[in-house]
Short mmCIF file of C-alpha atoms in Angstrom, two decimals:
data_model
loop_
_atom_site.label_atom_id
_atom_site.label_comp_id
_atom_site.label_asym_id
_atom_site.label_seq_id
_atom_site.Cartn_x
_atom_site.Cartn_y
_atom_site.Cartn_z
CA MET A 1 27.06 -40.75 50.63
CA THR A 2 26.24 -39.44 53.84
CA THR A 3 23.08 -37.93 54.90
CA THR A 4 24.26 -34.18 54.17
CA ASP A 5 25.69 -34.86 51.08
CA ARG A 6 22.67 -36.29 49.84
CA ARG A 7 20.87 -33.38 50.90
CA SER A 8 22.93 -30.83 48.89
CA ALA A 9 22.52 -32.36 45.86
CA LEU A 10 18.78 -32.51 46.08
CA ARG A 11 18.76 -28.79 46.28
CA ALA A 12 21.18 -29.06 43.85
CA GLY A 13 19.20 -30.63 41.48
CA ALA A 14 16.32 -28.66 41.71
CA GLY A 15 18.69 -25.68 40.93
CA LEU A 16 19.36 -27.00 37.34
CA ALA A 17 15.55 -28.31 37.46
CA ALA A 18 14.28 -24.82 38.05
CA ALA A 19 17.03 -23.10 35.72
CA GLY A 20 16.44 -25.64 32.72
CA ALA A 21 12.03 -24.91 32.72
CA LEU A 22 13.27 -20.73 33.33
CA ALA A 23 14.81 -20.94 30.14
CA ALA A 24 12.63 -22.20 28.18
CA ALA A 25 9.63 -20.46 29.40
CA CYS A 26 12.93 -16.99 27.91
CA SER A 27 13.04 -19.20 24.33
CA PRO A 28 11.51 -18.19 21.03
CA ARG A 29 10.59 -21.86 20.35
CA GLY A 30 8.06 -21.93 24.20
CA ALA A 31 4.82 -20.50 23.99
CA ALA A 32 5.30 -17.91 25.96
CA ALA A 33 8.25 -16.80 23.19
CA ASP A 34 6.59 -13.04 23.35
CA PRO A 35 3.73 -12.62 26.34
CA ALA A 36 3.37 -8.55 25.16
CA ARG A 37 1.33 -9.53 21.59
CA ALA A 38 -1.77 -10.87 21.90
CA PRO A 39 -2.69 -13.27 19.56
CA GLY A 40 -3.42 -12.16 16.25
CA THR A 41 -1.56 -9.20 16.65
CA PRO A 42 0.62 -7.99 13.85
CA HIS A 43 4.40 -8.85 14.27
CA PRO A 44 6.18 -5.44 13.54
CA PRO A 45 7.80 -4.64 9.69
CA ALA A 46 10.48 -7.24 8.88
CA SER A 47 12.54 -4.32 7.32
CA PRO A 48 13.48 -1.45 10.77
CA HIS A 49 13.83 1.18 7.99
CA PRO A 50 10.55 3.35 8.02
CA ALA A 51 9.02 3.65 4.51
CA PRO A 52 9.69 6.53 2.17
CA ALA A 53 6.67 9.40 3.55
CA ALA A 54 5.41 11.90 1.33
CA ARG A 55 6.85 15.23 -0.29
CA ARG A 56 6.04 18.06 -1.50
CA PHE A 57 6.61 17.86 -5.00
CA PRO A 58 7.54 22.11 -6.14
CA GLY A 59 5.74 23.13 -9.63
CA GLN A 60 3.48 20.43 -9.39
CA PRO A 61 -0.47 21.19 -7.90
CA VAL A 62 -2.46 19.69 -4.73
CA GLN A 63 -4.49 17.44 -6.89
CA ILE A 64 -1.83 16.05 -9.85
CA GLY A 65 -3.62 14.07 -12.09
CA HIS A 66 -0.66 12.77 -14.62
CA GLY A 67 3.36 13.33 -14.46
CA PRO A 68 5.49 15.46 -17.03
CA ARG A 69 4.59 14.91 -20.61
CA THR A 70 8.16 15.21 -21.92
CA ARG A 71 8.96 11.82 -20.51
CA PRO A 72 8.94 7.73 -21.56
CA ARG A 73 6.86 7.40 -18.17
CA VAL A 74 3.68 6.37 -16.69
CA ALA A 75 2.83 5.15 -13.16
CA LEU A 76 0.00 2.21 -12.34
CA THR A 77 -2.30 3.36 -9.63
CA PHE A 78 -3.52 0.61 -7.93
CA HIS A 79 -7.00 1.03 -5.31
CA GLY A 80 -5.22 -1.80 -2.53
CA GLN A 81 -8.33 -3.42 -1.75
CA GLY A 82 -9.31 -7.34 -2.07
CA ASP A 83 -8.60 -10.60 -2.23
CA PRO A 84 -5.26 -10.37 -1.43
CA ALA A 85 -4.57 -13.98 -3.91
CA ILE A 86 -4.84 -11.37 -6.49
CA ALA A 87 -3.29 -8.51 -5.06
CA ARG A 88 -0.08 -11.37 -5.07
CA SER A 89 -0.24 -12.06 -8.94
CA LEU A 90 -0.42 -8.16 -9.51
CA LEU A 91 2.50 -7.72 -7.79
CA GLY A 92 4.68 -10.04 -9.04
CA GLU A 93 3.61 -9.65 -13.16
CA ALA A 94 4.71 -6.48 -12.45
CA GLU A 95 8.10 -7.47 -10.66
CA ARG A 96 8.61 -10.17 -13.65
CA ARG A 97 8.46 -7.61 -16.18
CA GLY A 98 10.43 -5.00 -14.95
CA ALA A 99 7.60 -2.40 -13.82
CA ARG A 100 6.97 -0.56 -11.00
CA VAL A 101 3.32 0.11 -9.27
CA THR A 102 1.77 2.61 -7.18
CA VAL A 103 -0.25 0.74 -4.39
CA LEU A 104 -3.28 3.22 -2.23
CA ALA A 105 -4.51 0.61 0.06
CA VAL A 106 -7.76 0.59 2.00
CA GLY A 107 -7.33 0.78 6.26
CA SER A 108 -9.85 -1.95 6.88
CA TRP A 109 -7.78 -4.50 3.53
CA LEU A 110 -4.54 -2.97 5.77
CA ASP A 111 -6.27 -4.07 9.08
CA ALA A 112 -7.25 -7.61 7.73
CA HIS A 113 -4.55 -8.61 5.79
CA PRO A 114 -1.34 -6.09 7.18
CA GLU A 115 1.42 -8.20 5.69
CA MET A 116 0.35 -6.74 2.21
CA ALA A 117 1.95 -3.27 3.79
CA ARG A 118 5.88 -4.85 4.03
CA ARG A 119 4.88 -7.22 0.22
CA ILE A 120 4.32 -3.99 -1.34
CA LEU A 121 7.19 -1.82 0.51
CA ASP A 122 9.29 -4.84 -0.10
CA GLY A 123 8.65 -5.09 -4.35
CA GLY A 124 10.54 -2.04 -4.72
CA HIS A 125 6.23 0.13 -4.61
CA ASP A 126 4.67 3.48 -3.47
CA LEU A 127 2.38 2.24 -0.04
CA GLY A 128 0.04 4.96 0.22
CA ASN A 129 -3.54 5.88 1.55
CA HIS A 130 -7.32 4.78 -0.13
CA THR A 131 -9.40 6.43 3.39
CA LEU A 132 -9.83 4.26 5.85
CA ARG A 133 -13.19 1.58 4.73
CA HIS A 134 -13.46 3.49 1.03
CA LEU A 135 -16.20 6.00 1.64
CA ASP A 136 -17.72 8.79 -0.58
CA ILE A 137 -15.29 11.05 1.54
CA ASN A 138 -16.02 14.93 -0.13
CA ALA A 139 -19.83 13.45 1.19
CA MET A 140 -18.81 13.79 4.63
CA SER A 141 -18.16 16.04 7.93
CA GLU A 142 -14.44 17.53 8.63
CA PRO A 143 -14.78 15.16 11.68
CA ASP A 144 -15.65 12.15 9.81
CA ALA A 145 -13.28 12.86 6.50
CA TYR A 146 -10.41 13.67 8.63
CA ALA A 147 -10.81 10.28 10.81
CA GLU A 148 -11.03 8.32 7.58
CA ILE A 149 -7.64 9.86 6.48
CA ARG A 150 -6.23 9.32 9.40
CA GLY A 151 -7.50 6.29 10.33
CA CYS A 152 -5.27 4.86 7.43
CA ALA A 153 -2.49 6.69 7.84
CA ASP A 154 -1.81 5.86 10.95
CA ARG A 155 -2.44 2.01 9.72
CA LEU A 156 -0.01 2.83 7.67
CA ARG A 157 2.47 3.93 9.82
CA ARG A 158 2.83 1.51 12.70
CA LEU A 159 2.60 -1.20 9.96
CA THR A 160 5.87 0.51 7.93
CA GLY A 161 6.74 3.10 10.21
CA SER A 162 5.32 6.20 7.77
CA ALA A 163 2.14 7.85 6.49
CA GLY A 164 2.82 5.99 3.22
CA THR A 165 3.92 8.42 0.53
CA TRP A 166 0.74 9.25 -1.51
CA PHE A 167 -3.14 10.20 -0.54
CA ARG A 168 -5.99 9.01 -3.25
CA PRO A 169 -9.44 9.83 -2.19
CA SER A 170 -12.34 7.19 -1.79
CA ARG A 171 -15.01 6.54 -4.85
CA THR A 172 -14.70 10.06 -6.63
CA PRO A 173 -10.98 10.91 -9.35
CA ARG A 174 -10.77 13.99 -7.43
CA ALA A 175 -10.81 15.69 -3.75
CA SER A 176 -13.47 18.17 -2.30
CA PRO A 177 -11.46 21.33 -1.81
CA LEU A 178 -12.25 20.64 2.69
CA VAL A 179 -10.92 16.98 1.82
CA GLU A 180 -7.25 18.54 -0.27
CA ARG A 181 -6.93 21.23 3.09
CA LEU A 182 -7.66 18.05 5.16
CA ALA A 183 -5.65 15.86 3.25
CA ARG A 184 -2.60 18.14 3.51
CA ARG A 185 -3.63 18.54 7.79
CA ALA A 186 -2.98 14.57 7.52
CA GLY A 187 0.96 15.07 5.98
CA TYR A 188 -0.03 14.34 2.73
CA PRO A 189 1.18 17.84 -0.77
CA HIS A 190 -0.56 15.91 -2.93
CA VAL A 191 -3.68 14.30 -3.59
CA LEU A 192 -3.32 11.46 -6.52
CA SER A 193 -5.83 11.57 -9.00
CA TYR A 194 -5.63 9.97 -12.24
CA ASP A 195 -5.97 10.79 -16.14
CA VAL A 196 -7.10 7.17 -17.66
CA ASP A 197 -9.66 5.38 -15.78
CA SER A 198 -9.30 1.29 -16.31
CA LEU A 199 -13.47 0.90 -15.16
CA ASP A 200 -11.65 -2.33 -14.39
CA PHE A 201 -14.01 -2.11 -11.70
CA THR A 202 -17.05 -3.24 -13.61
CA SER A 203 -15.73 -6.75 -14.59
CA PRO A 204 -16.09 -5.98 -18.35
CA GLY A 205 -13.36 -8.39 -19.64
CA ALA A 206 -9.70 -8.62 -19.75
CA ALA A 207 -10.00 -7.32 -23.71
CA THR A 208 -11.42 -4.40 -22.35
CA VAL A 209 -9.20 -3.21 -19.50
CA THR A 210 -6.80 -3.09 -22.35
CA ARG A 211 -8.57 -1.25 -24.83
CA LYS A 212 -9.33 1.15 -22.41
CA VAL A 213 -5.90 1.38 -21.08
CA LEU A 214 -4.24 1.78 -24.04
CA GLY A 215 -6.58 3.82 -25.91
CA GLU A 216 -5.71 6.33 -23.42
CA VAL A 217 -2.55 5.84 -21.70
CA ARG A 218 0.55 8.83 -22.88
CA ALA A 219 3.96 9.94 -21.78
CA GLY A 220 2.96 10.92 -17.77
CA SER A 221 -0.09 9.07 -17.26
CA VAL A 222 -1.90 8.03 -14.04
CA VAL A 223 -3.96 4.22 -14.86
CA SER A 224 -6.20 3.51 -12.10
CA LEU A 225 -6.67 0.24 -11.72
CA HIS A 226 -8.03 -2.12 -9.01
CA PHE A 227 -7.00 -5.27 -7.08
CA GLY A 228 -9.11 -7.47 -6.53
CA TYR A 229 -10.52 -8.50 -10.02
CA ALA A 230 -9.82 -11.52 -12.02
CA ASP A 231 -9.55 -9.53 -15.10
CA THR A 232 -7.27 -6.97 -13.68
CA VAL A 233 -5.21 -10.12 -13.83
CA ALA A 234 -5.29 -10.91 -16.75
CA ALA A 235 -5.12 -7.68 -18.65
CA LEU A 236 -1.97 -6.47 -17.52
CA PRO A 237 0.88 -9.12 -18.85
CA ALA A 238 -0.83 -6.99 -22.07
CA VAL A 239 -0.95 -3.86 -21.14
CA LEU A 240 2.93 -3.93 -19.95
CA GLU A 241 3.94 -5.61 -23.59
CA GLU A 242 2.36 -3.09 -24.81
CA LEU A 243 3.58 -0.08 -23.19
CA ALA A 244 7.27 -1.93 -22.71
CA ARG A 245 6.48 -1.90 -27.29
CA ARG A 246 5.64 1.79 -27.39
CA GLN A 247 8.42 2.61 -24.61
CA LEU A 248 6.40 3.39 -21.88
CA ARG A 249 8.01 2.80 -18.64
CA ALA A 250 6.40 1.78 -15.74
CA VAL A 251 7.17 3.61 -12.85
CA THR A 252 5.98 4.81 -9.03
CA THR A 253 4.31 7.95 -9.00
CA THR A 254 7.19 9.19 -6.88
CA GLU A 255 9.63 8.27 -9.99
CA LEU A 256 7.25 9.66 -12.24
CA LEU A 257 7.06 12.85 -10.45
CA SER A 258 10.84 12.95 -9.84
#
């Protein structure tokens, strides 16, 4: 081989090596697969379609405490915070029994567990807003209360493409007139209350939670429950079994009112 040939071969080899290095750097398997995403930043939602948004239900009050009493349906609604393992257990138990629920997520919980937003929606459940930090929203100034509602709405929108289907005020069963107005400003035509309080957050024992719910629930009821409490996990199978025996279907709040 001549000197000129050897130089040409060396240059070609160097070019191939550089191309190989570039391909490796651009590969999704490489350490630099997505340089735009900072460490710890949530991945985009798995589905390209935005989640359902809040809607107005004609004939319903601004604050909804229950649905129609003439149809055999109830809505089990969960305040979304606490250990995500418990949340997944509750969702799985509901799904195994053909039930769908409504989850009102706390924004700071979504910050810590962003994957839960898509898990809830992928199970066919409603996902809504339960403020950013779960403080006493009725006691706040107008700017602070609006920041709590918008803060959670913004997180839901980033994770799912929607601010969620419902808003429930934190640390109170009913919103003040000011919080009602702020919720409407943030895009929620209704405030979701309830007519059955399970009191599961007091950890009274699974049997007590079960008795409390089943003693008060009836067609159209909206039941308040919580993620994060072992009593709720233990009570849910018996609650769902008895609802089925009474021919009451557990549906999302959207289905309850549709």
